[in-house]
Structures are given as C-alpha cells and as structure tokens.
C-alpha cells in the first residue's frame, strides 16, 4: 500500500491497484495492510472497489450484509493496531462494478487502527480490485510511538464558518492532561501567544466562542480570519508543553464574494451568467453592470440589474470586445 498524506487536511489516500487490475486469491488471503493510523474526530473511510468470480466460484460480495464481515468475505476492514480486533468493515459489491462504500469511524476518535484489504472467497478463486481507499481526519504514524500534539481541528484548517460563533474542538495528543488554548485574528500573536490570545488552560477538548459569557462575547466579526492553537500540557512530562500547529477559519464577509466569472477574467461568453456567493446574512442583492469602472463603482450609470433573489443570477448580454465591470450591493433583511 502506498500513501499520500497531507496533514493540512488530515487526508490519507491508499491505492492498492488501478481500476481493472484483478487480484486473484485463495480463501482468507489478506492482500494489504496500512500503516497505523491515529483517528481524529469525525473520521470516515471511503473505498472504491469492485470484485467478481468465475461461475459457481463467484465470491460472496454482498454489500453490508446483516451478519457483517466474516472470514469468507471480501472487503475492507478497520482493525485495532493493538490487538487486531475488528472495529469496522465494509464488503465490496460483486458483478465487476466499481462501487463506493463508507465506514463511519467517528466513534473511534483517538484510537490507533490499521486498514486491511481482505480477499477471501467461498470458492476456488475470485478477485477484488481496490481503486482507492481514503481516510479523512487521520494521522499516519510510524513505529516510533504516539503522536504528542493536538490535531484534527474542527472547524478544519482553512474552513469557512457560516456563523458569528463557533465550537472549536480537536483531538488530544497522546500524553495531554490539559490544553492551553490560543485564539486571535493575528497569526503572529497566536504563534507567539501574545496580546489577549491566551484563552486559558482547560481539561476538555472543545471551547465555545462568540457568545456572551464566552471568549469573543460580542461575536465573531464577518470578513475576519481567526487563528487558533492548542498546546498540549502534562506537568509530569519534561517534554511538556507540546506547541500545537496554528489553524485558521474565516467568517464570511457581509459583501458578496467569489464572483463567477472571476475578477479580471477574459474571453467570457457573450451571454455569460454572473454568479457570486452571498455575503453574510444576505437575502437580496442589487446588481450593477456596465463597461465603465467608475460608473459601476459609484452605481450612477451602467446597467442596473435591480433587486435579485439568491437565484437565478443575471445574464450579462455584453457586446464583443468589451471589458465589463460589475458589482453587487447586498441588502439584508432580518
């Protein structure tokens, strides 16, 4: 099994074979085992696989049967790295069809597991081909030992949080007894722990922010990116504290954003449909369109689209060889 790991989004991808490559086996033949994986909150395994057989030797590939995963089944299993006990499984579909299946691993947060691909049949031969196995929110470990830092942030690093409050949570490092929490709108301040970024030390692995009586009592500010860090603390360990990675999340701005076509786009279709992402709390949008930047910017000329609901977006109807500008004025009703 090969692995491409991106710790920024905690995504492990395993490719056993390419689509169309068939693995033949006898009964109870385990094909491959992943390295140990430390599961975080809301982990999920997704597998794309297919299988088949020959005549009366067709394998037992019923998808998610009532009796679960057995030694006469073919599929993907999640087992404890400590004792090999079965923690979760999914059986691939037969008839040679590529199928997507999932295993919800959220109840196993904090456990170290391995992923096994098992090719076991009730006949003399059969095959299973795995196109891809993907595990979200999991850290791949080597044999050196447990992972000491906090990980598995929720919201995920770089996420857009669609509210002026957030419940920040994480998976504790292996040796943590308590957690130092830092939050602020300055990367440098959070990195150095300066200013008012230190929220305190706590035993739990979540903190609510953006409500009266909690950190940031006036609410998170639309259009702001927040940075946060968790340092793991264990006073009995001389290596403590373990400084955490810096994660971020953003609150959408009140103005419209993510225009489509993108800002500065060229060679746009004459009847292009203009789209955007609504600003925070927006219900209606006033749209202005024209070929003069100043007119559109001041909203005194050009083509005024008037009040628009969230859909459908307006069409541009521009002339050939024309550079157009457009803007969105957000009106919010509460």
Coordinates of C-alpha atoms in Angstrom, one line a residue:
X1 CA 0.0 0.0 0.0
X2 CA 1.2 3.4 -0.8
X3 CA 0.2 6.5 1.0
X4 CA 0.0 10.2 0.1
X5 CA -0.6 12.2 3.3
X6 CA -1.5 15.8 3.6
X7 CA -1.5 16.7 7.3
X8 CA -3.0 20.1 6.5
X9 CA -6.4 18.5 5.8
X10 CA -5.6 15.2 7.5
X11 CA -6.3 13.1 4.5
X12 CA -4.8 9.6 3.9
X13 CA -5.2 8.1 0.4
X14 CA -4.2 4.5 -0.3
X15 CA -4.1 3.0 -3.8
X16 CA -3.8 -0.8 -3.9
X17 CA -4.4 -1.4 -7.6
X18 CA -5.6 0.5 -10.6
X19 CA -9.2 0.1 -11.9
X20 CA -9.2 -3.1 -13.9
X21 CA -6.3 -4.8 -12.1
X22 CA -7.6 -8.0 -10.7
X23 CA -6.1 -9.7 -7.7
X24 CA -6.7 -13.5 -7.5
X25 CA -6.5 -15.3 -4.2
X26 CA -7.4 -18.3 -2.2
X27 CA -9.6 -18.3 0.8
X28 CA -8.7 -16.0 3.7
X29 CA -5.9 -14.3 1.8
X30 CA -5.2 -10.8 3.2
X31 CA -3.9 -8.6 0.5
X32 CA -2.6 -5.5 2.2
X33 CA -2.4 -3.6 5.5
X34 CA -2.0 0.1 6.0
X35 CA 0.5 1.7 8.4
X36 CA -1.0 2.6 11.8
X37 CA -3.5 5.5 11.7
X38 CA -4.4 7.7 14.6
X39 CA -8.1 8.6 14.1
X40 CA -9.5 12.0 14.8
X41 CA -13.0 13.4 15.3
X42 CA -15.5 12.6 12.5
X43 CA -13.1 10.3 10.7
X44 CA -14.6 8.4 7.7
X45 CA -13.2 5.7 5.4
X46 CA -14.3 5.7 1.8
X47 CA -13.4 2.8 -0.5
X48 CA -13.9 2.4 -4.3
X49 CA -13.6 -1.3 -5.1
X50 CA -15.1 -4.0 -7.3
X51 CA -14.9 -7.8 -7.4
X52 CA -16.1 -10.9 -9.1
X53 CA -15.6 -14.6 -9.7
X54 CA -16.0 -17.4 -12.2
X55 CA -19.2 -19.3 -12.5
X56 CA -20.0 -21.3 -9.3
X57 CA -16.9 -19.8 -7.7
X58 CA -18.3 -16.3 -7.6
X59 CA -17.2 -14.7 -4.3
X60 CA -19.5 -13.6 -1.5
X61 CA -19.5 -9.9 -2.1
X62 CA -22.8 -8.8 -0.7
X63 CA -22.7 -5.2 0.3
X64 CA -23.0 -4.6 4.1
X65 CA -24.8 -7.9 4.9
X66 CA -26.7 -8.3 8.2
X67 CA -24.2 -10.7 9.6
X68 CA -21.3 -8.3 8.9
X69 CA -17.8 -9.0 7.9
X70 CA -16.6 -12.7 8.1
X71 CA -13.5 -14.7 7.0
X72 CA -15.5 -15.8 4.0
X73 CA -16.0 -12.2 2.8
X74 CA -14.0 -9.8 0.6
X75 CA -13.7 -6.2 1.6
X76 CA -12.1 -3.6 3.7
X77 CA -11.7 -3.9 7.5
X78 CA -10.6 -1.5 10.2
X79 CA -8.9 -3.3 13.0
X80 CA -7.2 -2.2 16.3
X81 CA -3.5 -1.7 15.8
X82 CA -3.1 -3.0 19.4
X83 CA -4.8 -6.4 19.3
X84 CA -6.2 -6.8 15.8
X85 CA -9.8 -6.8 16.9
X86 CA -12.4 -5.8 14.2
X87 CA -13.7 -2.3 14.7
X88 CA -15.5 -1.7 11.4
X89 CA -15.8 -3.1 7.9
X90 CA -17.4 -2.8 4.5
X91 CA -17.9 -5.6 1.9
X92 CA -17.4 -4.7 -1.7
X93 CA -20.0 -5.2 -4.4
X94 CA -19.9 -8.1 -6.9
X95 CA -20.6 -8.3 -10.6
X96 CA -17.4 -6.4 -11.5
X97 CA -19.0 -3.0 -10.8
X98 CA -16.9 -0.2 -9.3
X99 CA -18.7 0.8 -6.1
X100 CA -18.2 3.4 -3.4
X101 CA -18.8 2.5 0.2
X102 CA -18.0 4.2 3.5
X103 CA -17.2 3.3 7.1
X104 CA -18.1 5.8 9.8
X105 CA -15.1 6.0 12.2
X106 CA -16.3 8.9 14.3
X107 CA -16.9 6.7 17.3
X108 CA -13.2 5.6 17.2
X109 CA -11.6 9.0 17.7
X110 CA -8.3 8.8 19.5
X111 CA -7.8 5.1 18.6
X112 CA -4.9 3.8 16.6
X113 CA -6.0 1.4 13.8
X114 CA -5.0 -0.3 10.6
X115 CA -6.9 -0.6 7.4
X116 CA -6.8 -4.1 5.9
X117 CA -7.9 -5.2 2.4
X118 CA -9.1 -8.8 2.6
X119 CA -9.7 -11.1 -0.4
X120 CA -11.4 -14.2 0.9
X121 CA -13.9 -16.3 -1.1
X122 CA -16.2 -19.3 -0.7
X123 CA -14.9 -20.8 -4.0
X124 CA -11.6 -21.9 -5.5
X125 CA -10.8 -18.4 -6.8
X126 CA -12.1 -14.9 -7.1
X127 CA -10.8 -11.4 -7.2
X128 CA -11.1 -8.0 -5.7
X129 CA -9.7 -4.7 -7.1
X130 CA -9.4 -1.6 -5.0
X131 CA -9.2 1.6 -6.9
X132 CA -8.7 3.9 -3.8
X133 CA -9.2 3.9 -0.1
X134 CA -9.5 7.4 1.6
X135 CA -9.5 8.1 5.3
X136 CA -10.3 11.6 6.4
X137 CA -9.1 13.2 9.6
X138 CA -6.4 10.6 10.4
X139 CA -2.7 10.8 11.1
X140 CA -0.4 8.2 9.8
X141 CA 2.1 7.1 12.4
X142 CA 5.4 5.4 12.2
X143 CA 6.6 2.8 14.7
X144 CA 8.4 5.5 16.8
X145 CA 5.5 6.0 19.1
X146 CA 2.3 8.0 19.8
X147 CA 1.6 11.5 18.4
X148 CA 2.0 14.1 21.1
X149 CA 0.4 17.2 19.6
X150 CA -3.2 18.3 19.3
X151 CA -4.6 17.5 15.9
X152 CA -7.9 17.0 14.0
X153 CA -9.2 20.6 14.3
X154 CA -12.9 21.3 13.9
X155 CA -13.6 23.6 12.1
X156 CA -11.0 22.1 9.8
X157 CA -7.9 24.3 9.0
X158 CA -8.9 27.0 6.5
X159 CA -12.6 26.4 6.8
X160 CA -15.3 29.0 6.2
X161 CA -17.5 29.2 9.3
X162 CA -21.0 30.5 8.4
X163 CA -21.9 31.9 11.8
X164 CA -20.6 34.5 14.2
X165 CA -19.9 31.8 16.8
X166 CA -18.0 28.6 16.7
X167 CA -17.4 25.5 18.8
X168 CA -13.7 24.8 18.4
X169 CA -12.7 21.2 19.1
X170 CA -9.7 19.0 18.5
X171 CA -8.3 15.5 19.2
X172 CA -5.9 15.5 22.2
X173 CA -2.3 14.5 21.8
X174 CA -1.3 11.2 23.3
X175 CA 0.2 12.5 26.6
X176 CA -2.0 15.5 27.2
X177 CA -3.7 16.1 30.6
X178 CA -4.9 19.6 29.8
X179 CA -4.8 22.1 26.9
X180 CA -3.6 25.7 26.6
X181 CA -6.0 27.5 24.1
X182 CA -5.0 30.5 22.0
X183 CA -7.3 32.4 19.6
X184 CA -7.0 35.7 17.8
X185 CA -7.2 37.5 14.4
X186 CA -3.4 37.8 14.1
X187 CA -1.3 34.9 13.1
X188 CA 1.8 36.3 14.7
X189 CA 0.1 36.9 18.0
X190 CA -1.3 33.4 18.2
X191 CA 2.0 31.9 17.2
X192 CA 3.8 33.8 20.0
X193 CA 1.0 33.7 22.5
X194 CA 1.0 37.4 22.9
X195 CA -1.8 40.0 23.3
X196 CA -5.1 38.6 24.6
X197 CA -4.8 35.4 22.5
X198 CA -4.5 33.1 25.5
X199 CA -7.9 31.9 26.5
X200 CA -6.8 29.7 29.4
X201 CA -5.9 26.1 30.3
X202 CA -8.7 23.5 30.3
X203 CA -9.2 19.8 30.6
X204 CA -11.8 19.5 27.8
X205 CA -11.1 19.3 24.0
X206 CA -13.6 21.9 22.9
X207 CA -14.3 25.6 23.6
X208 CA -17.3 27.7 22.6
X209 CA -16.5 31.2 21.3
X210 CA -18.7 34.1 20.1
X211 CA -21.4 34.2 22.8
X212 CA -21.9 36.4 25.8
X213 CA -20.1 34.8 28.8
X214 CA -17.6 33.1 26.5
X215 CA -14.4 34.2 24.6
X216 CA -15.2 36.9 22.0
X217 CA -18.5 37.7 23.7
X218 CA -19.6 40.2 21.1
X219 CA -19.5 37.6 18.4
X220 CA -17.0 36.7 15.7
X221 CA -16.7 39.5 13.1
X222 CA -17.8 38.9 9.5
X223 CA -14.9 39.2 7.0
X224 CA -12.3 38.2 9.6
X225 CA -9.9 35.3 9.6
X226 CA -9.3 33.8 13.1
X227 CA -6.2 31.8 14.1
X228 CA -6.1 29.3 16.9
X229 CA -3.6 27.0 18.5
X230 CA -3.7 24.2 21.1
X231 CA -0.7 23.4 23.3
X232 CA -0.8 20.1 25.0
X233 CA 0.2 20.1 28.7
X234 CA 1.3 17.3 31.0
X235 CA 3.3 18.7 34.0
X236 CA 4.6 15.2 34.8
X237 CA 6.4 15.0 31.4
X238 CA 9.6 17.0 30.9
X239 CA 8.8 17.5 27.2
X240 CA 5.6 19.4 28.0
X241 CA 4.1 21.6 26.7
X242 CA 3.9 20.4 23.1
X243 CA 3.2 23.5 21.0
X244 CA 0.5 23.0 18.5
X245 CA 0.1 23.8 14.9
X246 CA -1.7 27.1 14.0
X247 CA -5.1 26.5 12.4
X248 CA -7.5 29.1 10.9
X249 CA -11.1 29.6 10.0
X250 CA -12.9 32.6 8.4
X251 CA -16.2 34.3 8.9
X252 CA -17.8 35.2 5.5
X253 CA -17.8 39.0 4.7
X254 CA -21.1 40.9 4.5
X255 CA -20.2 41.9 1.0
X256 CA -20.7 39.4 -1.9
X257 CA -17.6 37.4 -2.8
X258 CA -16.2 34.6 -5.1
X259 CA -17.5 36.2 -8.3
X260 CA -18.1 34.0 -11.4
X261 CA -16.6 34.8 -13.8
X262 CA -13.6 35.5 -11.6
X263 CA -12.4 39.1 -11.3
X264 CA -10.3 40.0 -14.3
X265 CA -11.5 37.1 -16.4
X266 CA -11.1 37.4 -20.2
X267 CA -12.8 35.9 -23.2
X268 CA -16.1 35.5 -21.3
X269 CA -19.1 34.2 -23.3
X270 CA -21.4 37.0 -24.5
X271 CA -24.4 35.5 -22.7
X272 CA -22.5 34.6 -19.5
X273 CA -24.4 34.1 -16.3
X274 CA -23.0 36.2 -13.5
X275 CA -22.8 34.4 -10.1
X276 CA -21.4 35.1 -6.7
X277 CA -21.5 33.9 -3.1
X278 CA -23.9 35.8 -0.9
X279 CA -22.5 38.0 1.8
X280 CA -23.1 37.0 5.4
X281 CA -26.8 37.2 6.2
X282 CA -27.8 38.5 2.7
X283 CA -31.2 37.8 1.3
X284 CA -31.5 40.2 -1.7
X285 CA -28.8 41.6 -4.0
X286 CA -28.7 44.7 -6.1
X287 CA -26.7 44.1 -9.2
X288 CA -24.9 46.8 -11.3
X289 CA -23.3 46.0 -14.7
X290 CA -21.5 48.3 -17.2
X291 CA -18.4 48.8 -19.3
X292 CA -17.1 51.8 -17.2
X293 CA -15.5 51.1 -13.9
X294 CA -16.3 54.5 -12.4
X295 CA -20.0 54.2 -13.3
X296 CA -20.3 50.7 -11.9
X297 CA -18.2 51.6 -8.8
X298 CA -20.4 54.6 -8.0
X299 CA -23.6 52.9 -9.1
X300 CA -24.7 56.0 -11.0
X301 CA -24.8 54.5 -14.5
X302 CA -24.4 51.3 -16.4
X303 CA -27.0 48.6 -16.3
X304 CA -28.7 48.2 -13.0
X305 CA -30.0 44.7 -12.6
X306 CA -32.2 45.8 -9.7
X307 CA -33.0 43.6 -6.7
X308 CA -32.2 40.0 -7.3
X309 CA -33.0 37.0 -5.1
X310 CA -30.3 34.5 -4.4
X311 CA -31.2 32.7 -7.7
X312 CA -31.3 32.9 -10.7
X313 CA -28.3 35.1 -11.3
X314 CA -28.5 37.8 -14.0
X315 CA -27.1 37.3 -17.6
X316 CA -24.5 39.8 -18.9
X317 CA -25.6 40.3 -22.6
X318 CA -22.3 42.1 -23.3
X319 CA -21.0 43.2 -26.7
X320 CA -18.0 41.7 -28.4
X321 CA -14.5 43.0 -27.5
X322 CA -15.8 44.8 -24.4
X323 CA -14.4 45.0 -20.9
X324 CA -17.2 44.9 -18.4
X325 CA -17.4 45.6 -14.7
X326 CA -20.0 44.7 -12.2
X327 CA -20.6 45.0 -8.5
X328 CA -23.1 43.6 -6.0
X329 CA -24.8 45.7 -3.3
X330 CA -26.1 43.5 -0.6
X331 CA -29.3 44.3 1.2
X332 CA -30.1 42.3 4.2
X333 CA -33.4 41.6 5.8
X334 CA -33.6 40.2 9.3

